[in-house]
mmCIF file of C-alpha atoms in Angstrom:
data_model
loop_
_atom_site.group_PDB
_atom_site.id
_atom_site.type_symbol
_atom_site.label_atom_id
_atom_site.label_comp_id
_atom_site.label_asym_id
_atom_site.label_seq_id
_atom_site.Cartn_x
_atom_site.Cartn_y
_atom_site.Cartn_z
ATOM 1 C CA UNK B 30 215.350 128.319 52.976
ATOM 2 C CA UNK B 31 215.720 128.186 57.150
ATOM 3 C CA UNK B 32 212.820 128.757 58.921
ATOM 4 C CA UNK B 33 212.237 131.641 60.702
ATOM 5 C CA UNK B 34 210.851 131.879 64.343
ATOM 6 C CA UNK B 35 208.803 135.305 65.589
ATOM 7 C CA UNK B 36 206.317 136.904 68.209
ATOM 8 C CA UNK B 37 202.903 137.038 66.897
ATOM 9 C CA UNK B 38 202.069 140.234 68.171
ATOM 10 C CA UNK B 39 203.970 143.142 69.778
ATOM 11 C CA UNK B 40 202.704 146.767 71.169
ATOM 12 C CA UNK B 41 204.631 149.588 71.078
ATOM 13 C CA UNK B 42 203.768 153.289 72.389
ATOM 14 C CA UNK B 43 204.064 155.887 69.366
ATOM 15 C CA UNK B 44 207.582 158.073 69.329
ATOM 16 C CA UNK B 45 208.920 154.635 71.261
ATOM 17 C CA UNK B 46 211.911 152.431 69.309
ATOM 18 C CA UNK B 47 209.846 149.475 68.030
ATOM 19 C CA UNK B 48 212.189 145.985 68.674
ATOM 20 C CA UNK B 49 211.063 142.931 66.307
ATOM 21 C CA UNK B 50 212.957 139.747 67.308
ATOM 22 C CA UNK B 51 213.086 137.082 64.656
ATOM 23 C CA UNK B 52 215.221 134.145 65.397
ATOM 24 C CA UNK B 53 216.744 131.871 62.229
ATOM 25 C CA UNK B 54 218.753 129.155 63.673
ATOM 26 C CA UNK B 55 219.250 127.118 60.856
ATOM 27 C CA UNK B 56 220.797 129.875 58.678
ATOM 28 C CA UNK B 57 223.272 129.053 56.212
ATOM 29 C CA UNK B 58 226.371 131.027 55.034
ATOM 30 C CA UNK B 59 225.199 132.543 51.873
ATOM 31 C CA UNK B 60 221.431 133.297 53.279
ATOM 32 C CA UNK B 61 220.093 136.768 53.490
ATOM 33 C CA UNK B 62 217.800 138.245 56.309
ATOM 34 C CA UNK B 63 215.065 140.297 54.706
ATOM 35 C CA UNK B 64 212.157 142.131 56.212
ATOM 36 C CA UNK B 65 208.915 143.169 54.729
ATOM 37 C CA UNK B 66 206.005 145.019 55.991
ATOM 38 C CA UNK B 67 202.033 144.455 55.145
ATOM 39 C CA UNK B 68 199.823 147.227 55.989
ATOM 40 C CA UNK B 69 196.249 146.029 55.732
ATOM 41 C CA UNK B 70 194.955 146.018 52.370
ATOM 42 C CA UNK B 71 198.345 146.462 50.632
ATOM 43 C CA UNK B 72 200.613 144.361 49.405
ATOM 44 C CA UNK B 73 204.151 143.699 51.487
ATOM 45 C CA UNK B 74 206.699 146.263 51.557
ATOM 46 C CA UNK B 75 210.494 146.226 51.390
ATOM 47 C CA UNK B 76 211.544 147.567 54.564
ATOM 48 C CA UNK B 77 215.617 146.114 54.745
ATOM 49 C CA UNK B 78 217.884 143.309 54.255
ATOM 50 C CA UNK B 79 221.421 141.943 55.368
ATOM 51 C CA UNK B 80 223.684 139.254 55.416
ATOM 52 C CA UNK B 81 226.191 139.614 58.348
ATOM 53 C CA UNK B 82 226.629 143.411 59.249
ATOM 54 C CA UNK B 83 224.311 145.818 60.987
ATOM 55 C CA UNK B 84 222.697 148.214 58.338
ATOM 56 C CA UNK B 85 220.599 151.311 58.389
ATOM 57 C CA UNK B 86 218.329 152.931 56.062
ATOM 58 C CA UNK B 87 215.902 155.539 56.171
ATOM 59 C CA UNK B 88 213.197 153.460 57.476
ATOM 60 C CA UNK B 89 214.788 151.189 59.940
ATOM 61 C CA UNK B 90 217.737 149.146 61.410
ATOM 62 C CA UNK B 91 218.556 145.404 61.326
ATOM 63 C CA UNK B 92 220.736 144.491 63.786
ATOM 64 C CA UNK B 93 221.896 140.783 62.952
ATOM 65 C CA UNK B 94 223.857 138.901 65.894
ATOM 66 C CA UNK B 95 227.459 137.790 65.134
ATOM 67 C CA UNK B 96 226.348 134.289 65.174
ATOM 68 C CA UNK B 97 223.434 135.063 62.691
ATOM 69 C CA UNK B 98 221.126 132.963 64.450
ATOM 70 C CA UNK B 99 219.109 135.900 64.890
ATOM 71 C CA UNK B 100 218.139 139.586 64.241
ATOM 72 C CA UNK B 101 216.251 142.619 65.328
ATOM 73 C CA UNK B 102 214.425 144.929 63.154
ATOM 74 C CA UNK B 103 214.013 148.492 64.759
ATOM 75 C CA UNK B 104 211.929 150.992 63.803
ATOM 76 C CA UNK B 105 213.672 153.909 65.844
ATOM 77 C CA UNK B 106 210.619 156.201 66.062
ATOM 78 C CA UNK B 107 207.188 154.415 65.485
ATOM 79 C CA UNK B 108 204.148 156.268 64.014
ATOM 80 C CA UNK B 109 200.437 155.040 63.837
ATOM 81 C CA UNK B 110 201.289 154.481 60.110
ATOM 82 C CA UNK B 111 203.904 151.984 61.151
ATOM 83 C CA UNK B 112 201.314 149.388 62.351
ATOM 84 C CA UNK B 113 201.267 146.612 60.481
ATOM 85 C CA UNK B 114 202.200 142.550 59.927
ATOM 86 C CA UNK B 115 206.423 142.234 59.926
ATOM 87 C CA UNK B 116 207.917 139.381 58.435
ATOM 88 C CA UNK B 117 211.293 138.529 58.914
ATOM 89 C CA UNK B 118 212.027 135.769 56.073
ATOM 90 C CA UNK B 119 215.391 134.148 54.947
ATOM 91 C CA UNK B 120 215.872 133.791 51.349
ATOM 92 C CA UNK B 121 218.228 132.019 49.781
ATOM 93 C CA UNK B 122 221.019 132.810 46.475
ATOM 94 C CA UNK B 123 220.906 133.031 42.966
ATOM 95 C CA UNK B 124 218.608 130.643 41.466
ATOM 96 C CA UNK B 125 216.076 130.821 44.895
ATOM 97 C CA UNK B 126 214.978 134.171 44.829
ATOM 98 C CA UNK B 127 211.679 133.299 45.942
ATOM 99 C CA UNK B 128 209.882 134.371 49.604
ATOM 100 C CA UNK B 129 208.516 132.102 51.823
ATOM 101 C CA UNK B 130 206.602 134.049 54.183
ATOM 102 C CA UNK B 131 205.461 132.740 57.601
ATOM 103 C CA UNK B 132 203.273 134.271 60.071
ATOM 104 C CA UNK B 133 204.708 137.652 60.911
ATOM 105 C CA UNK B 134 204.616 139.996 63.854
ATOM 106 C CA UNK B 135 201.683 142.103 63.935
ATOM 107 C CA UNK B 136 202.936 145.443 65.427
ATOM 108 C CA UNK B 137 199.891 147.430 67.245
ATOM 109 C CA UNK B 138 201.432 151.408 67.693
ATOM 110 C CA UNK B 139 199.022 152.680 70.726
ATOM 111 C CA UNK B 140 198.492 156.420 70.392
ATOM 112 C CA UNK G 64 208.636 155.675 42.796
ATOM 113 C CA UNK G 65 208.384 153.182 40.470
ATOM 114 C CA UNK G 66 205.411 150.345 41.305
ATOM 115 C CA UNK G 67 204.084 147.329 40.081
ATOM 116 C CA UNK G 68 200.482 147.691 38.629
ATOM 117 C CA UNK G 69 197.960 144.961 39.058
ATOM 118 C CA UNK G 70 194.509 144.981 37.458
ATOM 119 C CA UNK G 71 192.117 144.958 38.428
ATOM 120 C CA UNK G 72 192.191 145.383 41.938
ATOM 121 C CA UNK G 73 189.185 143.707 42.750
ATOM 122 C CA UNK G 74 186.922 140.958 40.918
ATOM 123 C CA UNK G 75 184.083 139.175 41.740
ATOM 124 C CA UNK G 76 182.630 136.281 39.412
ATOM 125 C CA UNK G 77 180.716 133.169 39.657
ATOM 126 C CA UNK G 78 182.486 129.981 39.660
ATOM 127 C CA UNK G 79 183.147 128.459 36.556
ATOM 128 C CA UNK G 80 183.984 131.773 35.019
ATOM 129 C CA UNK G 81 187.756 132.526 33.252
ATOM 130 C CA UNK G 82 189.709 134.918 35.433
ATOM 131 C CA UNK G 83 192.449 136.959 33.900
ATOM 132 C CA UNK G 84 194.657 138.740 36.580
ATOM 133 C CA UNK G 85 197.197 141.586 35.090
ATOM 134 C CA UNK G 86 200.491 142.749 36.210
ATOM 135 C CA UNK G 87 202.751 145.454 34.867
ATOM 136 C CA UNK G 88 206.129 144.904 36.316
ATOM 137 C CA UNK G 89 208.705 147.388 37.198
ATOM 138 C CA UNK G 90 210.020 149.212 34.048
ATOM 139 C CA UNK G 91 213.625 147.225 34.161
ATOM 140 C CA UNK G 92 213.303 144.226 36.237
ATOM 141 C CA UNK G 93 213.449 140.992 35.278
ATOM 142 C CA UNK G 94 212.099 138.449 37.460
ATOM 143 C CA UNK G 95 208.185 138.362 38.557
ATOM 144 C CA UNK G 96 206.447 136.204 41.020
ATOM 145 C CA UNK G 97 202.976 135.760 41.421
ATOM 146 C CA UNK G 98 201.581 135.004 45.410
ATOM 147 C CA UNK G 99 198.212 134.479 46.524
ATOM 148 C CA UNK G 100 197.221 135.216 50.239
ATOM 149 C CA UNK G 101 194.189 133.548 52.321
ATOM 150 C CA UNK G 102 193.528 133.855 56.072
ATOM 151 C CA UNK G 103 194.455 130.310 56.316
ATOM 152 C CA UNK G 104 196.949 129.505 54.282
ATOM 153 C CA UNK G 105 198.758 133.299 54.501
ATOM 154 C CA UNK G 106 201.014 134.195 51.743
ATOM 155 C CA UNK G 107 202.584 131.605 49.093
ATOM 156 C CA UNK G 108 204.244 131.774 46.248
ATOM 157 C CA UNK G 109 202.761 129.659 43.149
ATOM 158 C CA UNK G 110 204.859 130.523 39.943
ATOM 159 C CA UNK G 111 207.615 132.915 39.195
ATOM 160 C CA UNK G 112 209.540 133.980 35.892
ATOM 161 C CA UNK G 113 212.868 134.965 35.043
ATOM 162 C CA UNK G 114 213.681 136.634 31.415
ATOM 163 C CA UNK G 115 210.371 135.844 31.413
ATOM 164 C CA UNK G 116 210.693 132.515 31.330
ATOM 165 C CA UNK G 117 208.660 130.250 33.609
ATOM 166 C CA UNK G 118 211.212 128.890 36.420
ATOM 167 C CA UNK G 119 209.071 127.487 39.606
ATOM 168 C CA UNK G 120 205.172 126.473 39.464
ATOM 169 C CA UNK G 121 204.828 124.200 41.953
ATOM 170 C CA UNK G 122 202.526 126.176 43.954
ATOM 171 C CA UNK G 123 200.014 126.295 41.945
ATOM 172 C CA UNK G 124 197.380 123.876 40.619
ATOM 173 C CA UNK G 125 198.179 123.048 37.238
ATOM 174 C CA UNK G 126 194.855 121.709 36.001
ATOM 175 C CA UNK G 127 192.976 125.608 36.542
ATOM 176 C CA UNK G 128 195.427 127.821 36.782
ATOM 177 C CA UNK G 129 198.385 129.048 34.391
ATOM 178 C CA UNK G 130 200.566 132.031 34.506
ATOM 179 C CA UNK G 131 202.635 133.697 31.248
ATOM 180 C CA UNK G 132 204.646 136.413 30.327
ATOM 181 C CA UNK G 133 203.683 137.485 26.866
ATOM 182 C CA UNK G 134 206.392 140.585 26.802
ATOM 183 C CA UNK G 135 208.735 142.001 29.782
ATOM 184 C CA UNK G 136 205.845 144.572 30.459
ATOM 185 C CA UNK G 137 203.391 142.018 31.244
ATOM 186 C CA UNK G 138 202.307 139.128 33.297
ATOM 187 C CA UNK G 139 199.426 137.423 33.333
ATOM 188 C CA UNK G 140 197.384 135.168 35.966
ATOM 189 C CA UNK G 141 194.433 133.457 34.327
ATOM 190 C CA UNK G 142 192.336 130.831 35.950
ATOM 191 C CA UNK G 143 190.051 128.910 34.256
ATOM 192 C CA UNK G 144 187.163 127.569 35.499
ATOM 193 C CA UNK G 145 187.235 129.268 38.639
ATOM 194 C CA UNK G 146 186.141 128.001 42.134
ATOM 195 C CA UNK G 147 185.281 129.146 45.535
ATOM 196 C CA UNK G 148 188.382 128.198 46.982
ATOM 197 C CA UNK G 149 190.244 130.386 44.915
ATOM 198 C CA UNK G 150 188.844 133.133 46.563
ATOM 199 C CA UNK G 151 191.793 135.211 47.870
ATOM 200 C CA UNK G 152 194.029 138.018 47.385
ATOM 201 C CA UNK G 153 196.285 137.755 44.271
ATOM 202 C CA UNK G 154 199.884 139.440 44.428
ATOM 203 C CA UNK G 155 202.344 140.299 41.935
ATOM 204 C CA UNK G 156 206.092 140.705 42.994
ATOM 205 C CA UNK G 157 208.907 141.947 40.416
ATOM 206 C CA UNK G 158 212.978 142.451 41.347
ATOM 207 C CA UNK G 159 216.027 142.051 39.522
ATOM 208 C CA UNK G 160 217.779 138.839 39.464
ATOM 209 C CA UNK G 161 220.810 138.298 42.054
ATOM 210 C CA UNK G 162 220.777 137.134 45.400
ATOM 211 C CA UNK G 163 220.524 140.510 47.418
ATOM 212 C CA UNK G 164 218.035 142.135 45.252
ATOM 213 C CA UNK G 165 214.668 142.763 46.926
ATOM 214 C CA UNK G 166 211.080 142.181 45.603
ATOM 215 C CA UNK G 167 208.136 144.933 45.199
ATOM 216 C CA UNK G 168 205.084 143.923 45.408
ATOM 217 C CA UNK G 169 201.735 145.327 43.907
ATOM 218 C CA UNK G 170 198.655 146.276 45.775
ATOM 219 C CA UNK G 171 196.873 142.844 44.802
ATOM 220 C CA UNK G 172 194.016 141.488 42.990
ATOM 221 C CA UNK G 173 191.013 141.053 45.517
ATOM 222 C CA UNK G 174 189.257 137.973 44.334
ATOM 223 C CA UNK G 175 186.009 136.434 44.845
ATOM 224 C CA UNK G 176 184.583 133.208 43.389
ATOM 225 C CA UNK G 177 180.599 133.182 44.071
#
């Protein structure tokens, strides 16, 4: 699976749009872009996923650049509740479905 | 929402002991993985199961640890004899097989080797 490349930590004012870079140069054609969340003492959440095209859901957007060498993750309105470690991780077809996590982004929301 | 069960959610023993960590997968799904997650080495992935059969252990160390499906409503994570080092947090994943499918991920087994 490519490696993935991110910030270790980011701040972001609550009610802002919170940006999470991840860059994944060596990305091949049939590799996904998944995110996950951990909040402290929890095991990682889902948050999104995509291959090429921009998508939406009700927790956040992944915008992927037309290259695919890297995305963004945005969480449009961020909430105490929304600090936590991101991972961006790139994960591979059928047959690979494991994760390999890295270090993440740990996103502080100051009140 | 469905959710992936883990028991027990915390354990503490004295090395040498048999662990047994549980995991009740997602009514439906068909793949499980089982992770474990220290400050140093973060999250990794040491076995995972398909159909519930065994498809990747390579993470973890074959001579204490062993992982099994006995039915598609349970996984199991036993270690035996436990050590110090093992001391970490224990996660269990399920999904459905296919390349875009996501994992969910339990709250984790919070162990600690004396």
């Amino acid at each position: 699976d490519a490696k993935t490349t991110q910030p270790p930590s980011m701040d972001c004012a609550e009610g802002r749009a919170a940006n999470l870079p991840c860059n994944h140069s060596t990305i091949s054609g049939n590799e996904y872009v998944y995110w996950y969340r951990q909040i402290h003492s929890q095991g990682p959440q889902y948050i999104i996923h995509g291959l090429k095209n921009n998508e939406t859901n009700e927790m956040a957007s992944l915008i992927i650049t037309e290259d695919r060498k890297s995305s963004t993750l945005i969480l449009p309105h961020a909430t105490l509740r929304d600090t936590a470690v991101y991972y961006c991780i790139v994960r591979g077809g059928f047959g690979n479905e494991k994760l390999t996590f890295g270090t993440g982004t740990r996103l502080t929301i100051i009140p | 929402d469905a959710r992936v069960t883990q028991t027990p959610r915390h354990k503490v023993t004295e090395m040498g002991q048999e662990v047994t960590m549980r995991c009740q997968p997602i009514l439906g799904h068909n793949t499980v993985f089982w992770y474990r997650q220290t400050m140093m080495q973060g999250l990794e992935l040491l076995a995972y199961f398909r159909n519930r059969a065994p498809l990747d252990d390579s993470g973890m160390p074959k001579d204490r640890f062993s992982a099994e499906m006995p039915d598609a409503t349970l996984a199991t994570l036993k270690i035996q004899p436990s050590e110090p080092r093992d001391s970490a947090v224990y996660f269990c994943a399920s999904g459905l097989d296919g390349k875009w499918r996501p994992q969910h991920f339990g709250d984790g087994t919070r162990l600690s080797i004396l």
